[in-house]
XYZ file of C-alpha atoms in Angstrom:
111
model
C 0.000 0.000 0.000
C 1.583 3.230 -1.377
C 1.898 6.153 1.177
C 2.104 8.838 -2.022
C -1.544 9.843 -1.837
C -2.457 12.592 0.857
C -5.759 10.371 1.553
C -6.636 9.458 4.550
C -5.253 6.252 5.910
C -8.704 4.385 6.047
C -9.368 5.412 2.337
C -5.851 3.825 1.104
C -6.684 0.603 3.118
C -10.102 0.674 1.949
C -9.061 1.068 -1.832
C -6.132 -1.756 -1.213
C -9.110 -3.932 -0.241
C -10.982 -3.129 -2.771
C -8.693 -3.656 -5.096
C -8.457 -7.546 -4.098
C -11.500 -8.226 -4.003
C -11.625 -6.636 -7.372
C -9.284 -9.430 -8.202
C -10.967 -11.902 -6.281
C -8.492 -12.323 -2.902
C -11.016 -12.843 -0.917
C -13.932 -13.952 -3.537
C -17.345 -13.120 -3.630
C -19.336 -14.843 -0.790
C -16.213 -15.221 1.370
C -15.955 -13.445 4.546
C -13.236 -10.738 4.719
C -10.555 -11.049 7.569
C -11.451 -9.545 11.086
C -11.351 -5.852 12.021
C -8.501 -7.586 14.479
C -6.909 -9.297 11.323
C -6.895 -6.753 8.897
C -5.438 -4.112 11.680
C -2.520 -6.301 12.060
C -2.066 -6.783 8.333
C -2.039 -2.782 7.718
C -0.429 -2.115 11.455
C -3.207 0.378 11.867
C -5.933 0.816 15.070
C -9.157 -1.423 14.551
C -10.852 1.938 14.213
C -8.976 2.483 10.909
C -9.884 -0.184 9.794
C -13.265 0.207 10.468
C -13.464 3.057 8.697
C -11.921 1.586 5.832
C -14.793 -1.448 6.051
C -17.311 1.194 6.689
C -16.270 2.190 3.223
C -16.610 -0.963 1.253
C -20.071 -1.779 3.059
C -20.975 1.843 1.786
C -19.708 0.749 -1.741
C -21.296 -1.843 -1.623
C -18.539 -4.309 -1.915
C -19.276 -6.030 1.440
C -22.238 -6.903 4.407
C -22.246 -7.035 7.659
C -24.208 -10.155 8.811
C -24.802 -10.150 12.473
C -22.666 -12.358 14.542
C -20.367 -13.309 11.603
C -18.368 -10.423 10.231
C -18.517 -9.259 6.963
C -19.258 -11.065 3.602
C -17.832 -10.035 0.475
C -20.233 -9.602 -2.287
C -17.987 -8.686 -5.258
C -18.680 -5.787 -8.132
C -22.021 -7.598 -8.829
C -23.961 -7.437 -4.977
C -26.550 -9.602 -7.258
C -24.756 -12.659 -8.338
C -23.902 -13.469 -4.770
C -25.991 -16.213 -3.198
C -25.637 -14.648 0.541
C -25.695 -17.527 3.036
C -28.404 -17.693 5.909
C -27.071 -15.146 8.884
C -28.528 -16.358 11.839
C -29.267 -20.143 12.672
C -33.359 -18.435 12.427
C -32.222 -17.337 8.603
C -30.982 -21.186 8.568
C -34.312 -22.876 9.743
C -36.669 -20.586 7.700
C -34.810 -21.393 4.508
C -34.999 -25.418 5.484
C -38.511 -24.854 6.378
C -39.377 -22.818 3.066
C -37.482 -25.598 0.835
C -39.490 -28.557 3.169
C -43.259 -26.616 2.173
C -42.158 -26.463 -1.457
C -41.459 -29.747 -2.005
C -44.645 -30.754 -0.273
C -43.104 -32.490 2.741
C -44.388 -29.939 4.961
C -48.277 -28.472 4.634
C -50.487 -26.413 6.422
C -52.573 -28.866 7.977
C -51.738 -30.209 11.558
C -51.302 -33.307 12.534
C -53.570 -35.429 14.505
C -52.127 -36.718 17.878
């Protein structure tokens, strides 16, 4: 990461990010390294960095998904399959794929 520019710090890192996902390092639908991780990696404070991840989310190059980090979604947001966030994201989808194949109907079951 070049030092020439008079940007910010959080801007460089956040266009040295962008620039590999870009390239696909990390790809779309991976998660991008921790706050911690990517502080060490740039030897900046976490709050740096989250400026600099602040940026990509606003870019829309990456997600935040609660209780997992940040998912990249690529230049295409669209094309990305996002996985299920929450184990609740996780059941709905099983439970949505169970009533369209039939296995699962609206009618209870007598005891």
């Amino acid at each position: 990461m070049s030092k020439a520019t008079d940007a910010p710090t959080y801007l460089r890192i956040a266009q040295d990010i962008r620039s590999r996902i870009l390239q696909g390092d990390p790809p779309a639908g991976a998660m991008l390294p921790s706050e911690a991780t990517l502080a060490r990696t740039y030897g900046v404070a976490r709050g740096t960095v989250r400026q600099a991840v602040a940026e990509l989310e606003r870019s829309g190059l990456v997600a935040s998904e609660a209780g997992r980090g940040r998912r990249v979604l690529g230049s295409d947001p669209a094309t990305v399959v996002r996985a299920a966030a929450t184990q609740y994201e996780t059941i709905a989808e099983t439970l949505r794929k169970r009533i369209d194949s039939g296995d699962l109907t609206g009618q209870a079951t007598p005891r």
